[in-house]
Coordinates of C-alpha atoms and ligand atoms in Angstrom, one line a residue:
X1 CA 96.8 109.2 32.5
X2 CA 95.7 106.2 34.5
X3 CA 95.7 102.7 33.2
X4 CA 92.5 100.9 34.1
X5 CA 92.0 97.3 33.2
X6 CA 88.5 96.1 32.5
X7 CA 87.1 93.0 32.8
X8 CA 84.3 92.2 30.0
X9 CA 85.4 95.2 27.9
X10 CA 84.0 93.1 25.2
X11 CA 80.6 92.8 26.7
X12 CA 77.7 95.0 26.1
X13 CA 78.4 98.0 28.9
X14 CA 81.8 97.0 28.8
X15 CA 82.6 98.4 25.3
X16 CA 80.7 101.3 26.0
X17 CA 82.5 101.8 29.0
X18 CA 86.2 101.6 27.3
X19 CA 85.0 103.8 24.4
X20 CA 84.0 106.6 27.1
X21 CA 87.4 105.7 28.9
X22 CA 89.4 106.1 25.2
X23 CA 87.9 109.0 25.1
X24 CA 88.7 110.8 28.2
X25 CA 92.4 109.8 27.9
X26 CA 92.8 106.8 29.5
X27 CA 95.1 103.6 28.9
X28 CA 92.4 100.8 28.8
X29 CA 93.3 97.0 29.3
X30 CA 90.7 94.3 28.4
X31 CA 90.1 91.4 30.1
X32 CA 87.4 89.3 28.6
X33 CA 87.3 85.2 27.8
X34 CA 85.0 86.2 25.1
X35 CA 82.3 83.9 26.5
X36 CA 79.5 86.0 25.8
X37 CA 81.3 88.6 23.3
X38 CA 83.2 88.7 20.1
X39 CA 86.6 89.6 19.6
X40 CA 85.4 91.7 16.7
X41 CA 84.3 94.1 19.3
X42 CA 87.8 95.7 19.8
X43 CA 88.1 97.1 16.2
X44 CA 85.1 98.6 16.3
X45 CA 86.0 100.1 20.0
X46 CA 89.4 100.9 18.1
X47 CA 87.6 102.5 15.1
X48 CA 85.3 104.6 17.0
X49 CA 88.2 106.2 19.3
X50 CA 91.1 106.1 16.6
X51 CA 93.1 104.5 20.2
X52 CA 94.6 101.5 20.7
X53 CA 93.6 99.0 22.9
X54 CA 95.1 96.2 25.1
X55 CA 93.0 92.9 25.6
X56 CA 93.5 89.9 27.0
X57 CA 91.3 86.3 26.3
X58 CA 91.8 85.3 29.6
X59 CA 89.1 84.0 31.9
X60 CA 89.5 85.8 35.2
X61 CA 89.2 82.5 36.8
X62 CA 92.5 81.7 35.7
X63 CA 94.4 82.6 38.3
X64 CA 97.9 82.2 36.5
X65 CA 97.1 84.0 33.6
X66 CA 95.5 86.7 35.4
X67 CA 98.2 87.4 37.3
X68 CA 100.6 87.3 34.8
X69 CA 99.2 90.2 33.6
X70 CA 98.9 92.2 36.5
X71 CA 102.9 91.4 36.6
X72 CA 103.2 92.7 33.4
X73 CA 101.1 95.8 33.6
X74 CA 101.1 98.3 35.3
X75 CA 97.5 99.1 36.5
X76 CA 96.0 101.8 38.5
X77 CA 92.3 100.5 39.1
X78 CA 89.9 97.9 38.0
X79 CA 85.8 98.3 36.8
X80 CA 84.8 94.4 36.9
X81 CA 82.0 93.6 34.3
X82 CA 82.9 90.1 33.7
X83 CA 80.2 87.8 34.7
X84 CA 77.3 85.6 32.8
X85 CA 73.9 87.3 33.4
X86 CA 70.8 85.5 32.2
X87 CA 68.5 84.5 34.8
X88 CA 66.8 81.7 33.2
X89 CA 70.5 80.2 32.7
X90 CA 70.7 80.9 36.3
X91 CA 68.1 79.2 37.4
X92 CA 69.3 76.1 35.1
X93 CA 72.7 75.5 36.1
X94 CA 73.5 78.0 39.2
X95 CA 76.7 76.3 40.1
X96 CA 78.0 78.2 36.7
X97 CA 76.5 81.1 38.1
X98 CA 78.6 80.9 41.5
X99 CA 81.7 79.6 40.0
X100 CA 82.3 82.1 36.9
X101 CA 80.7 85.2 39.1
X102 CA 81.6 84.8 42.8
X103 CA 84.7 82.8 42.2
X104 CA 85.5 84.9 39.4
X105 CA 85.4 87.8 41.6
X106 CA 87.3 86.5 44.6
X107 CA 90.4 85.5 42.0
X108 CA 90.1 88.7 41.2
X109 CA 90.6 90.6 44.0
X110 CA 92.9 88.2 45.4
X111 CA 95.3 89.3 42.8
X112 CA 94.0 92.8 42.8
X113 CA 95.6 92.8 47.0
X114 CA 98.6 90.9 45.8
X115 CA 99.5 93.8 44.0
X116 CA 98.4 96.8 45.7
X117 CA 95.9 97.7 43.2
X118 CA 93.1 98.3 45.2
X119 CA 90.4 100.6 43.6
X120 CA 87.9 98.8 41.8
X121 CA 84.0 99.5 40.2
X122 CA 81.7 96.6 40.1
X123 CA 78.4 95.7 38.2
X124 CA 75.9 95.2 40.3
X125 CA 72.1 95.2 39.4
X126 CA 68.7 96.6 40.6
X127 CA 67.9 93.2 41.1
X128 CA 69.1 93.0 44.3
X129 CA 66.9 95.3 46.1
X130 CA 64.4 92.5 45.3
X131 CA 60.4 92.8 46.3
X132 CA 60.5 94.1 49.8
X133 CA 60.7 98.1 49.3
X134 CA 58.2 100.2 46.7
X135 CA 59.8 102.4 44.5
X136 CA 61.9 104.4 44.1
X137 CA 64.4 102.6 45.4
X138 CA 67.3 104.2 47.0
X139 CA 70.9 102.9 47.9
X140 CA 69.9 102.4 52.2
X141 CA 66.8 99.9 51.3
X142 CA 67.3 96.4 52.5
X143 CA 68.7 94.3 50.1
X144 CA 68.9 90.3 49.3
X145 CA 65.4 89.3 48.6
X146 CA 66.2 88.2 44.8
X147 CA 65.0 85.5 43.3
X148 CA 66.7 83.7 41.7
X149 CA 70.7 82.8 41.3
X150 CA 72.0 85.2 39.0
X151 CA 70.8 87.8 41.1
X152 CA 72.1 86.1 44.1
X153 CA 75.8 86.3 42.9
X154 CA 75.6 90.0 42.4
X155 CA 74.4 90.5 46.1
X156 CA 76.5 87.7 47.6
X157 CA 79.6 89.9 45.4
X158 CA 78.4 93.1 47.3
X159 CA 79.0 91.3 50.7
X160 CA 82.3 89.7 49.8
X161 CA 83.2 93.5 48.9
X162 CA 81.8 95.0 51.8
X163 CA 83.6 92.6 54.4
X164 CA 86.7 92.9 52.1
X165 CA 87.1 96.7 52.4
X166 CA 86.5 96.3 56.4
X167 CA 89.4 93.5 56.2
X168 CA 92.1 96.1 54.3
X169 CA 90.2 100.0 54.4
X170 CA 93.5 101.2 51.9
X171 CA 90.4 99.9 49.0
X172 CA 88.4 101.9 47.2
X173 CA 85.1 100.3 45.9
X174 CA 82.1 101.7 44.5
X175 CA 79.6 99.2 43.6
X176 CA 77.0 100.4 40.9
X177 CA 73.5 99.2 40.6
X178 CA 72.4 99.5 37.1
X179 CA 68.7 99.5 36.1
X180 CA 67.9 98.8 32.4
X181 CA 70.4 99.7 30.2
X182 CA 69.5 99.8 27.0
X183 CA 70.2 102.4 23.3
X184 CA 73.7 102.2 21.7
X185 CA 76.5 104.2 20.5
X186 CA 75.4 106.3 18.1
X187 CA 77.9 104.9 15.3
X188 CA 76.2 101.9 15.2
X189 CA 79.3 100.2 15.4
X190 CA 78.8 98.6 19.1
X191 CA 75.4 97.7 20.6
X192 CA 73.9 94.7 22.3
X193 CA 74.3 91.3 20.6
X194 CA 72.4 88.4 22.6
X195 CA 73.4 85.0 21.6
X196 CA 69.9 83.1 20.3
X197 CA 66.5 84.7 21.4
X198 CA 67.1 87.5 23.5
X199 CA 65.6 87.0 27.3
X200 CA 65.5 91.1 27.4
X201 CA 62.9 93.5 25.9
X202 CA 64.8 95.7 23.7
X203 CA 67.0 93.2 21.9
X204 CA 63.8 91.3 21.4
X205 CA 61.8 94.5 20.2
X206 CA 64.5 95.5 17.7
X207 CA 64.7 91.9 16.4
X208 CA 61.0 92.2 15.8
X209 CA 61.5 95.7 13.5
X210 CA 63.8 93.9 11.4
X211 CA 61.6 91.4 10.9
X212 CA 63.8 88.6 12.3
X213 CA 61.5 87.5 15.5
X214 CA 58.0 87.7 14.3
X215 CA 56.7 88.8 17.3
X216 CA 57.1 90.3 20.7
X217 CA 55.3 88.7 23.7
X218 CA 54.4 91.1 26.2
X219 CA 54.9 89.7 29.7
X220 CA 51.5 90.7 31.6
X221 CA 48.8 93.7 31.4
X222 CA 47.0 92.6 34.5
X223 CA 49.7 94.3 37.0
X224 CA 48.4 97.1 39.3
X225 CA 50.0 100.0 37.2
X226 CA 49.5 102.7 34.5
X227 CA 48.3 100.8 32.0
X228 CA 48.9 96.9 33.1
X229 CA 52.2 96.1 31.8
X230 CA 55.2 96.4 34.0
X231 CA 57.3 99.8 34.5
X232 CA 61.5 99.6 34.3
X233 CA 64.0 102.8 34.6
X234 CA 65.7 102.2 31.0
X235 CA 69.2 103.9 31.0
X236 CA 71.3 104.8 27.8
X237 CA 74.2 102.5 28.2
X238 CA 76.7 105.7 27.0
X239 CA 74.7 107.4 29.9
X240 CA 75.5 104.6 32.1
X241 CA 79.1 104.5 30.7
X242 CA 79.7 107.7 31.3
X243 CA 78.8 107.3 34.7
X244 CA 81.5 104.5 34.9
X245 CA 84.1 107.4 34.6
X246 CA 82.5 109.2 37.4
X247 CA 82.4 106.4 39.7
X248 CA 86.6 106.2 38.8
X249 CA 87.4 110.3 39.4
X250 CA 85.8 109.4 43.3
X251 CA 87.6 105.9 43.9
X252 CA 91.2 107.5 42.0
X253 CA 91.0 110.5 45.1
X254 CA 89.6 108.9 48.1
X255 CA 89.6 105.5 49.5
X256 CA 86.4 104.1 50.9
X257 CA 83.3 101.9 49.8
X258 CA 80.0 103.6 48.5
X259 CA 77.2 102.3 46.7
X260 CA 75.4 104.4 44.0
X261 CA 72.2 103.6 41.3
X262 CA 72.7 104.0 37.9
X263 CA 69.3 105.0 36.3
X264 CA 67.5 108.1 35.0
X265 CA 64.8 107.8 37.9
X266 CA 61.8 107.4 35.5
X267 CA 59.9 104.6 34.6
X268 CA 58.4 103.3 31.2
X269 CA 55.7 100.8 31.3
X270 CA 56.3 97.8 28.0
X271 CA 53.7 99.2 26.3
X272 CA 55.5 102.8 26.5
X273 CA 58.4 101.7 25.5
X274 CA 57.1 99.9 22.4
X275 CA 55.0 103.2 21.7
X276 CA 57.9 105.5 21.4
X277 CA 60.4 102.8 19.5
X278 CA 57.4 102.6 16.9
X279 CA 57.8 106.5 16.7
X280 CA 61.8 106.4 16.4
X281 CA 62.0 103.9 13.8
X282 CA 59.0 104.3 11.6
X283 CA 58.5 100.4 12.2
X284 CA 55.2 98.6 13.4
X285 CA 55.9 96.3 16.5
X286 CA 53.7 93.4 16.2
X287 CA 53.2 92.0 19.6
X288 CA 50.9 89.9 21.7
X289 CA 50.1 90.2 25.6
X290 CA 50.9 86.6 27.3
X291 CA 51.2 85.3 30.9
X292 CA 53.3 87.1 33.5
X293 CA 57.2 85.9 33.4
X294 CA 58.3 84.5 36.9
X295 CA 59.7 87.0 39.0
X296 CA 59.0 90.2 37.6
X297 CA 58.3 92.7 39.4
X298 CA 55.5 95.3 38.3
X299 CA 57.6 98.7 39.3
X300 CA 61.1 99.1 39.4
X301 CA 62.8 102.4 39.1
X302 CA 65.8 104.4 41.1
X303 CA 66.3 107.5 43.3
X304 CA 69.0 108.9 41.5
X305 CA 69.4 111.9 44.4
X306 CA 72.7 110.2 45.5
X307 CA 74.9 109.3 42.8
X308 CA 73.9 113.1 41.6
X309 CA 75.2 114.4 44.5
X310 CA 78.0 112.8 45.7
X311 CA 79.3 111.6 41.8
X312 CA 77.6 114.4 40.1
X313 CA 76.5 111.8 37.6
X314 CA 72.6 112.8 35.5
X315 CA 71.8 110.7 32.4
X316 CA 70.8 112.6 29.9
X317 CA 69.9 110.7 26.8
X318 CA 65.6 110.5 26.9
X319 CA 63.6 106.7 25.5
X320 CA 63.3 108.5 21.9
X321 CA 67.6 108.6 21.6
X322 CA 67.4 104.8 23.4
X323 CA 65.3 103.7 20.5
X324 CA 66.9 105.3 18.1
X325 CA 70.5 104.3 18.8
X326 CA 69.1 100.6 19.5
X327 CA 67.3 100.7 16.3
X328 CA 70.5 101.6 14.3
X329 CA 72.7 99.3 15.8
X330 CA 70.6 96.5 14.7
X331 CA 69.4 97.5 11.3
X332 CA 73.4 97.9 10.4
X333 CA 73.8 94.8 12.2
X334 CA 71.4 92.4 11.2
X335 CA 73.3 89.2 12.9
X336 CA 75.1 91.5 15.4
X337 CA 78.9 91.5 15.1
X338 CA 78.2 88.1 13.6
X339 CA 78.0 90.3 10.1
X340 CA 81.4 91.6 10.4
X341 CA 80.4 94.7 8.2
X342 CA 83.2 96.8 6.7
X343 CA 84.4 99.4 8.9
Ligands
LIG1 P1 77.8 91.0 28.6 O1 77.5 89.6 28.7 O2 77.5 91.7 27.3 O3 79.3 91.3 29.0 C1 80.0 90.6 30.0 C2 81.3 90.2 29.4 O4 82.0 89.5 30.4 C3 81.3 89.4 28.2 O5 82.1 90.0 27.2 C4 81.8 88.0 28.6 O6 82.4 87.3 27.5 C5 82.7 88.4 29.7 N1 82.9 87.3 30.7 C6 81.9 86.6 31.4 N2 82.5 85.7 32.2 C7 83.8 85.9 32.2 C8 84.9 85.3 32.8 N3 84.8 84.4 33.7 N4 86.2 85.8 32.5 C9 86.3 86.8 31.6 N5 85.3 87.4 30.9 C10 84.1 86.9 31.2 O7 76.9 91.8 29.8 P2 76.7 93.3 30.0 O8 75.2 93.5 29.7 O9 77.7 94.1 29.4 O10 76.8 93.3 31.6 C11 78.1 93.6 32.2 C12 77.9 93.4 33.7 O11 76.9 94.3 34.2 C13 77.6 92.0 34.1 O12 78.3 91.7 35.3 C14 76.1 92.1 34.4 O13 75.7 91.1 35.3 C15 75.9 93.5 34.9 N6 74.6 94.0 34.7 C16 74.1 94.0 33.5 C17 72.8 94.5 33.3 C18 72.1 94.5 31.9 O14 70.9 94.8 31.8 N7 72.9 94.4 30.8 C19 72.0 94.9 34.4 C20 72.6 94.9 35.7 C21 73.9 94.4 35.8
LIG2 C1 66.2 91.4 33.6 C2 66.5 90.5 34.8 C3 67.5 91.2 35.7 C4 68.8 91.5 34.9 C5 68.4 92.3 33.6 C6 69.7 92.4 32.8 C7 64.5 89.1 35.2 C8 63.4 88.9 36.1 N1 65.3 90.2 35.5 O1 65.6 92.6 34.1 O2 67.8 90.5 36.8 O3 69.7 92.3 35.7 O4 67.4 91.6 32.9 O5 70.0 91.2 32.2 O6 64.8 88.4 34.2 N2 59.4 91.9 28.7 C9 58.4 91.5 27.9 N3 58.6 90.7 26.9 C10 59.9 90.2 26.6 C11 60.9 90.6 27.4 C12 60.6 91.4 28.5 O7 57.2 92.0 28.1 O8 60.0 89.5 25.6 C13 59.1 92.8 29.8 C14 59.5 92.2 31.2 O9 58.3 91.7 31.8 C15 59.9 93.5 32.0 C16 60.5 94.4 30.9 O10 60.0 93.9 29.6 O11 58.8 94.1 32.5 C17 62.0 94.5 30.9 O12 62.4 93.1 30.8 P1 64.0 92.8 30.7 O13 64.6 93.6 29.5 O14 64.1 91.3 30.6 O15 64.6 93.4 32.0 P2 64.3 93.1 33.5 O16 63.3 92.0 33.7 O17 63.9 94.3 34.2

């Protein structure tokens, strides 16, 4: 079975993504500086599959380290989640932003050409289909328009990719767009774990069920849709994971670069959403309706036609099994993995 080395297998999507790779049979390799994870994450990956796994605290910036272990591995394709993704951080210090995500990158697949390993997966977002097309967006729609940095690096990325597969066409590159992953895996032993206040709505809601945050401030009711609050395409993250393993069976047989959305293709508005968590974990959402936050868009949700047919990928998981799993994760893990519970 192949070997596949993952960057920010510790991270949220990551360790999703190596538990569904565990699973299926193949050798995983973690390469994570733990910057926005915890090393405590690779038991419970460990636990869950009954596999071992291979990881490295190495910042892929680090050219020397990161190709000593290319040198010492031997590794048969790449899915490249490291990189720091809060927007408001963005917005504060975007040289971080370029640095750890576009430099990052371009280390990356500097080394990736220096040793012939040249099939790679990487995390990019909805984001960068920006304001100019109405949903549902599909994979041909202009992109670029995003507004602010942290989305900038993921569609800068997609152009460095694009002009690097024209350079050397013996790469294989699918980039995925990912709309809002959210849920957990169903052990409860992995699951989001923001550091502070989370910036996202479901970390923020759960934290508000366990009575940690007192309340949840919903960003707007004033926009032009169902009921005024905004509309997102939530995805199961072991949905999305899985489709991490599709995206690999194409790029392992064929060499190419394709572009694919990762969502379910139907929107829930906030106020949906916090409906249907208050049904899946018996708890009362306390929340508030505040300004608009900067930059949100009202409607944002994917035509998942192509990456059904050309990766034959369909998420399945509905919001109920997101709320669930996200409720569960938390409630074992009141501080995240900060709590260290017994496995
Ligand atoms: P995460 O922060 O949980 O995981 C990212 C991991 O990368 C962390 O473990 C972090 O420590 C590591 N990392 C960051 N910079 C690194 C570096 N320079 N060297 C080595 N490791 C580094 O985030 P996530 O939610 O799992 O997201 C994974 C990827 O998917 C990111 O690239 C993110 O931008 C992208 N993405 C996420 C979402 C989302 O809603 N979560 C949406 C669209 C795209
Ligand atoms: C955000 C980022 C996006 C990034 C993604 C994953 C912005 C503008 N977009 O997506 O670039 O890829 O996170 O990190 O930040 N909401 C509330 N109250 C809250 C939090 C959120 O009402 O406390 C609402 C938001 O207005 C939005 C929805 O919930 O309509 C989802 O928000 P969030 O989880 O932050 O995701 P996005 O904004 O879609």
């Amino acid at each position: 079975m192949s070997n596949i080395l993952v960057t920010g297998g510790a991270g949220f999507i990551g360790s999703h993504t190596c538990v569904e790779l565990l699973n299926a049979g193949y050798e995983v390799i973690i390469v994570d500086n733990f910057s926005n994870s915890n090393p405590m994450i690779l038991d419970r990956i460990e636990k869950i599959t009954n596999r071992k796994v291979k990881s490295f605290n190495c910042d892929i910036r680090d050219e020397n380290t990161l190709e000593k272990i290319f040198k010492e591995n031997k590794i048969d394709a790449v899915i490249h989640f490291a990189g720091l993704k809060s927007v408001s951080e963005s917005c504060q210090n975007p040289l971080l932003y370029f640095d750890n995500n576009i430099v990052g990158t371009i280390n990356l697949c500097k080394i990736m050409q220096k040793f012939s390993v040249k099939k790679l997966v990487f995390s990019s977002s909805a984001t960068v289909y920006g304001d100019t097309s109405l949903p549902p967006y599909n994979e041909n729609m202009p992109t670029g328009s995003v507004s602010n940095p942290y989305g900038r690096t993921k569609y800068f990325i997609e152009k460095i990719l694009e002009d690097l597969y024209k350079s050397d066409n013996k790469f294989s590159i699918i980039i995925l767009r990912y709309f809002n992953p959210i849920g957990a895996h169903e052990s409860g032993l992995i699951g989001e774990s923001p550091s502070g206040i989370p910036n996202n709505l479901m970390p923020y809601i759960t934290q508000v069920a366990i009575g940690k945050l007192d309340h949840l401030t919903v960003f707007g009711n004033d926009y032009d849709t169902k009921d005024g609050s905004c509309i997102r395409d939530y995805i199961h993250v072991v949905d999305l994971a899985k489709g991490h393993l599709k995206a690999l069976s194409k790029i392992m047989s064929s060499q190419g670069l394709d572009v694919y959305n990762l969502g379910t293709g139907k929107g829930y508005s906030v106020f949906e959403l916090i409906k249907e968590f208050e049904i899946a974990s018996g708890k009362k959402i306390n929340y508030i309706v505040g300004e608009r936050r900067s930059g949100d868009l009202p409607c944002v949700y994917a035509d998942t036609t192509k990456a059904e047919e050309d990766l034959g990928f369909k998420a399945k998981f509905d919001l109920r099994k997101m709320c669930e799993d996200s409720f569960r994760w938390q409630t074992k893990n009141i501080n995240g993995f900060e709590d260290n519970i017994t496995l």
